[in-house]
PDB file of C-alpha atoms in Angstrom:
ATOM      1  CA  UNK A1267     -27.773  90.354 -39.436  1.00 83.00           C
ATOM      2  CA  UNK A1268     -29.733  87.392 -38.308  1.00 92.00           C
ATOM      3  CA  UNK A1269     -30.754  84.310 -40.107  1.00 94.00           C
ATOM      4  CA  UNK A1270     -32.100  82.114 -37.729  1.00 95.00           C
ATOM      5  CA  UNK A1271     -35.115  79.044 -38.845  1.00 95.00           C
ATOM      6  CA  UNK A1272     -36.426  77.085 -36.149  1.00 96.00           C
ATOM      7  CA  UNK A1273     -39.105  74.348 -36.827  1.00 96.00           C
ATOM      8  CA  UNK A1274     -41.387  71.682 -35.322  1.00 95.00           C
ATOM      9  CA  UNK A1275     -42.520  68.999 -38.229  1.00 95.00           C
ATOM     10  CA  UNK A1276     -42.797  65.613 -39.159  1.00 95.00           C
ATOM     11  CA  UNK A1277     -40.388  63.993 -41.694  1.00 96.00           C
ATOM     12  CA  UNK A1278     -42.484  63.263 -45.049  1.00 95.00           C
ATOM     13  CA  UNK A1279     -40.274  60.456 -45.990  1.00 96.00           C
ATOM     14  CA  UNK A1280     -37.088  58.759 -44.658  1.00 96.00           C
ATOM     15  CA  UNK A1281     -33.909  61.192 -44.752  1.00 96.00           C
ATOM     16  CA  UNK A1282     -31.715  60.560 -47.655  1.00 96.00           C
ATOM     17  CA  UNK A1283     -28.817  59.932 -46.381  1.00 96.00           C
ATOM     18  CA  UNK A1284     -25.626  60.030 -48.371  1.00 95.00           C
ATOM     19  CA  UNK A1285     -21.616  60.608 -48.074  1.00 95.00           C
ATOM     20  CA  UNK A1286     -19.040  63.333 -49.942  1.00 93.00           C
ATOM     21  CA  UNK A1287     -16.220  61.844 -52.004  1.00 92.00           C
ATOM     22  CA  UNK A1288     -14.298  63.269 -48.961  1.00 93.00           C
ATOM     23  CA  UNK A1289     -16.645  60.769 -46.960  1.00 92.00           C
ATOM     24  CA  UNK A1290     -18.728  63.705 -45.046  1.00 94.00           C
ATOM     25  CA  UNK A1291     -22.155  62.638 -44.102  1.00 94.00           C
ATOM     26  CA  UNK A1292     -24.977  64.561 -45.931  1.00 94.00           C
ATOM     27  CA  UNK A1293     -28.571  63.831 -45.150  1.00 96.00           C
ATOM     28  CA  UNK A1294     -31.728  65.725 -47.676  1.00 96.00           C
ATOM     29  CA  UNK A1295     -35.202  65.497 -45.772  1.00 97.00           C
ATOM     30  CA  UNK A1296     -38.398  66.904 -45.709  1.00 97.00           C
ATOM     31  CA  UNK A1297     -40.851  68.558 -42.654  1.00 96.00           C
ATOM     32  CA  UNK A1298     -44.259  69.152 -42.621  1.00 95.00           C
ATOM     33  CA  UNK A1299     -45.219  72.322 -40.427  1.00 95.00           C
ATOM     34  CA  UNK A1300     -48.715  72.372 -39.731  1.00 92.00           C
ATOM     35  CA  UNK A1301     -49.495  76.011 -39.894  1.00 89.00           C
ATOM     36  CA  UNK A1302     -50.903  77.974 -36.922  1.00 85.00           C
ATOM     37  CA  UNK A1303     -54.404  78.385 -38.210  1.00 85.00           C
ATOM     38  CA  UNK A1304     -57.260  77.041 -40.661  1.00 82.00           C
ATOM     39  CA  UNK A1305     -58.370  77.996 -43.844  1.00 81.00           C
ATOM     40  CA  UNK A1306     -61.821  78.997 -44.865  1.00 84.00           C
ATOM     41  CA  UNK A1307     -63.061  75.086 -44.928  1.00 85.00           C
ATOM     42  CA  UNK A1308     -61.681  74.787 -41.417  1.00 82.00           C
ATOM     43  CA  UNK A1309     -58.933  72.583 -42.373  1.00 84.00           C
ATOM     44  CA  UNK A1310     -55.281  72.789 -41.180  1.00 85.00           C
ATOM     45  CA  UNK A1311     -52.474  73.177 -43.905  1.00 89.00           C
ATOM     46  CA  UNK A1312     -49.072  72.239 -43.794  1.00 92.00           C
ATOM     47  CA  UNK A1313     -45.957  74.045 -45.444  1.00 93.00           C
ATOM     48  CA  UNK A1314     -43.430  71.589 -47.053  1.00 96.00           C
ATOM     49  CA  UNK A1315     -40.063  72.853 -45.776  1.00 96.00           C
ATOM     50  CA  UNK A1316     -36.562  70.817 -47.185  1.00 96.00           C
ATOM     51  CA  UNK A1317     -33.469  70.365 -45.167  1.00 97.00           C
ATOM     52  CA  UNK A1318     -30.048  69.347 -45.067  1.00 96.00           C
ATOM     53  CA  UNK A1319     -27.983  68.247 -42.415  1.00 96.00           C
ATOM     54  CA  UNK A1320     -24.381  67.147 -42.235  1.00 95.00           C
ATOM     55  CA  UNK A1321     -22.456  65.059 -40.332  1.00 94.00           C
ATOM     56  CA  UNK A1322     -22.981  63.324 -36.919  1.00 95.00           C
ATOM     57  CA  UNK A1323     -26.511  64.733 -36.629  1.00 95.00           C
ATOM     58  CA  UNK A1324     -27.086  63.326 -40.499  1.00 95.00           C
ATOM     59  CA  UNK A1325     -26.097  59.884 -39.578  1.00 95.00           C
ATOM     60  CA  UNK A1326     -28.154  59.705 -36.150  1.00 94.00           C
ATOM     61  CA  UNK A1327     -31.558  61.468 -38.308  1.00 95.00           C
ATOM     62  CA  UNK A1328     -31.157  58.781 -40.776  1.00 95.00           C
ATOM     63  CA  UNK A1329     -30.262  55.795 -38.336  1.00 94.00           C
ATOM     64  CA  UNK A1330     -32.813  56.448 -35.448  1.00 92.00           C
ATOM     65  CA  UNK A1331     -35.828  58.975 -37.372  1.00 94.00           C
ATOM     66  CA  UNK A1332     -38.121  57.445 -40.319  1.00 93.00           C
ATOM     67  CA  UNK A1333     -41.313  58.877 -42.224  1.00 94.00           C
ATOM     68  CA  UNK A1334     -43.788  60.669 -39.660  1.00 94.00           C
ATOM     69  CA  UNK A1335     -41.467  61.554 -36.884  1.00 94.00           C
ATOM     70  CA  UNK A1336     -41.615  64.419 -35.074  1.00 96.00           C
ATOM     71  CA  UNK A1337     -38.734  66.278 -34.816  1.00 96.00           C
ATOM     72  CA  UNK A1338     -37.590  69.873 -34.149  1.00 96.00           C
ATOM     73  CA  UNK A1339     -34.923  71.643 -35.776  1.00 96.00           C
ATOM     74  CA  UNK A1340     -32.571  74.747 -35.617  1.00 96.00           C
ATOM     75  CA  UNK A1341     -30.414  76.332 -37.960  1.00 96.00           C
ATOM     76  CA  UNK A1342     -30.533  78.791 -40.837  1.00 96.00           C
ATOM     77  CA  UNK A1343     -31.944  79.723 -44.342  1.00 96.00           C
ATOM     78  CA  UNK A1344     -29.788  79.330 -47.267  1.00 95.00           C
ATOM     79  CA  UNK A1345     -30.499  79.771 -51.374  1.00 94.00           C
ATOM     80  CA  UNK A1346     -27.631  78.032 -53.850  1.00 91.00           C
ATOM     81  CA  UNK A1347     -27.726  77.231 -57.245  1.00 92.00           C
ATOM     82  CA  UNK A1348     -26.664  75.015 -59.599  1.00 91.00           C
ATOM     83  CA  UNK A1349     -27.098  74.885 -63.650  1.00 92.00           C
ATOM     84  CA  UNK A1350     -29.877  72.210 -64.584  1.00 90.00           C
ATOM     85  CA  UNK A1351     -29.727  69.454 -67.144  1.00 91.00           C
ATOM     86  CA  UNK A1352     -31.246  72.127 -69.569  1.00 93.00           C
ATOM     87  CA  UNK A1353     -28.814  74.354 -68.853  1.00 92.00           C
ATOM     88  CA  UNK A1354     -31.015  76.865 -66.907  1.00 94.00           C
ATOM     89  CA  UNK A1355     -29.962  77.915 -63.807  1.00 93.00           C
ATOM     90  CA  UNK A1356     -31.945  75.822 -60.626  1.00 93.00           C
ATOM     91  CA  UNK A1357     -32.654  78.170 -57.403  1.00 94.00           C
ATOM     92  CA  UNK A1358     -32.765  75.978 -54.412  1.00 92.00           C
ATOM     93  CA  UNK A1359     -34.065  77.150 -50.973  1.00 94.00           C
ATOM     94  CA  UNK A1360     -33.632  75.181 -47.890  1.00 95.00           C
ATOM     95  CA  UNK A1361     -32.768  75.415 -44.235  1.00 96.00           C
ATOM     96  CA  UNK A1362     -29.173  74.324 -43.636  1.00 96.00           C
ATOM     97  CA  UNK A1363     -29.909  72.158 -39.928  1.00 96.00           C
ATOM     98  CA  UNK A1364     -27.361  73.059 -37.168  1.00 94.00           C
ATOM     99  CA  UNK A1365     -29.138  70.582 -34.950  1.00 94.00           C
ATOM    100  CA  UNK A1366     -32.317  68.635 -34.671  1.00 94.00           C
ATOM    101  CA  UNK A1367     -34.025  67.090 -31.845  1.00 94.00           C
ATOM    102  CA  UNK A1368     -35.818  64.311 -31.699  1.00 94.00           C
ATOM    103  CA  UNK A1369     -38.975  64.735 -29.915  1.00 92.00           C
ATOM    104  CA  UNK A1370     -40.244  60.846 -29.785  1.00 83.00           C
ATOM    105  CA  UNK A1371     -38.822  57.683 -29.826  1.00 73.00           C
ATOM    106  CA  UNK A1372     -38.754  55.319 -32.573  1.00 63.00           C
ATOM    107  CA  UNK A1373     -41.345  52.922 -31.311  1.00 62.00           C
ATOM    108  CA  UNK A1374     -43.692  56.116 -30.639  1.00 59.00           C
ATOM    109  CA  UNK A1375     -43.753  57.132 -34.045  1.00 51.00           C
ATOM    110  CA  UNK A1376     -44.479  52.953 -34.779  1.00 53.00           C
ATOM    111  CA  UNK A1377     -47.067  52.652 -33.110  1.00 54.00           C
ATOM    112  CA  UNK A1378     -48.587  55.855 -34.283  1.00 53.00           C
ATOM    113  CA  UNK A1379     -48.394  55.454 -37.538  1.00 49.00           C
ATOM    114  CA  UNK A1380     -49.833  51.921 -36.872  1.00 47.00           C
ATOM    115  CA  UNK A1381     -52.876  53.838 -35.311  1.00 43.00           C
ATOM    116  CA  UNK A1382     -53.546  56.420 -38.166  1.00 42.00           C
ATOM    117  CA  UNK A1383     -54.520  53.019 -40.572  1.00 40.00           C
ATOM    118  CA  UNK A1384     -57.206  52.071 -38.124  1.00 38.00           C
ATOM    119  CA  UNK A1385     -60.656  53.188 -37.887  1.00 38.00           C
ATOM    120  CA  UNK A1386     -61.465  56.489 -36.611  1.00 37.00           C
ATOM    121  CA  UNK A1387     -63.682  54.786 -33.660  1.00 39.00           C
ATOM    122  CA  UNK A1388     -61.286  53.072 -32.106  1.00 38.00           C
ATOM    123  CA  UNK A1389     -60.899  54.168 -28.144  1.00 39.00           C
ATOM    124  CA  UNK A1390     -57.757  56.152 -27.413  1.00 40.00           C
ATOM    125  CA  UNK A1391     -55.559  54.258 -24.997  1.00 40.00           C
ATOM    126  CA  UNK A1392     -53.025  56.586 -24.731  1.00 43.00           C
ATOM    127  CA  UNK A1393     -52.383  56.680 -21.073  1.00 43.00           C
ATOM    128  CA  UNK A1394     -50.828  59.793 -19.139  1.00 43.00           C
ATOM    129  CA  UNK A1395     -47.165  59.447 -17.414  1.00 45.00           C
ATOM    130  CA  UNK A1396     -47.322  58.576 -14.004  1.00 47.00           C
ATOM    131  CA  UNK A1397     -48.563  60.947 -11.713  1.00 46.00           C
ATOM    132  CA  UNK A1398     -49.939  63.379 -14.704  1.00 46.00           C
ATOM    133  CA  UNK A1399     -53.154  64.416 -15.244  1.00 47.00           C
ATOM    134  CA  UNK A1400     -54.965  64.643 -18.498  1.00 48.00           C
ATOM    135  CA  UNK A1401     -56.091  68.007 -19.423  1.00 47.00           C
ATOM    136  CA  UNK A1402     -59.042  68.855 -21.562  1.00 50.00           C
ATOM    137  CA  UNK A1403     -57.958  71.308 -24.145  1.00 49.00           C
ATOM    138  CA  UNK A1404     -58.879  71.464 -27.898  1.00 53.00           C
ATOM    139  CA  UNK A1405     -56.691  71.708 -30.441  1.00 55.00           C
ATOM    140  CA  UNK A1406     -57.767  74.803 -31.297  1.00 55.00           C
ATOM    141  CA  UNK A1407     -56.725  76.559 -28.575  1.00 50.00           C
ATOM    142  CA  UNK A1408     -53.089  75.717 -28.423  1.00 50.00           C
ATOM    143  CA  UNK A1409     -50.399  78.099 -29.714  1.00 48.00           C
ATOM    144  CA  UNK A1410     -49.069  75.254 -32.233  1.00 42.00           C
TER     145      UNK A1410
END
């Protein structure tokens, strides 16, 4: 049997970080996966997947990733349930995070969120690493 969920998304709020009585870290958060194609107005959608992470790798997600950074994780789908408030029984779906990789640094994700409030005509001054050379793709033609 194989239960394997890997994901690229960005976080749609700050992870909630919080500890066991047995003082295990716990962290809840949220990814956006843009998916692969567009629908009939040409616009991309996103799926809204939720997470949980414990541990090590909950502490570091909530100390060093905030709202709108990209990250990538691994790990596996899981289903539990509890009995509401009402007393009817809650289904929750989620993927239980072995890892997740952070794939930009904190001051990336800054300054691009600091870009997405300014006007649409501003220049792009994103420069390429040293000794790269732009490429001239559209976004429609990657994989992702």
């Amino acid at each position: 049997m194989l239960n394997r969920v890997v994901l690229v998304g960005r976080l749609t709020k700050d992870p909630d970080l919080r500890y066991t009585a047995s003082g295990k870290a716990v962290a809840n958060f949220t990814i956006a996966v843009n998916r692969p194609f567009s629908n009939q107005q040409g616009d991309r959608e996103a799926d809204f997947i939720n997470c949980v992470i414990w541990n090590k790798a909950a502490e570091n997600l909530a100390n060093y990733m905030s709202k709108g950074s990209l990250i990538g994780i691994d790990g596996n789908l899981q289903t539990r349930n509890y009995d509401g408030q009402d007393g009817k029984k809650v289904y929750v779906t989620e993927v239980l995070a072995g890892s997740v990789q952070f794939l930009e640094s904190k001051n990336k994700t800054a300054s691009n969120s600091g870009n997405q409030n300014q006007g649409s005509n501003q220049p792009n001054t994103n420069t390429p690493p040293d000794g790269a050379e732009p490429i001239d793709i559209s976004d429609d033609d990657l994989p992702f």
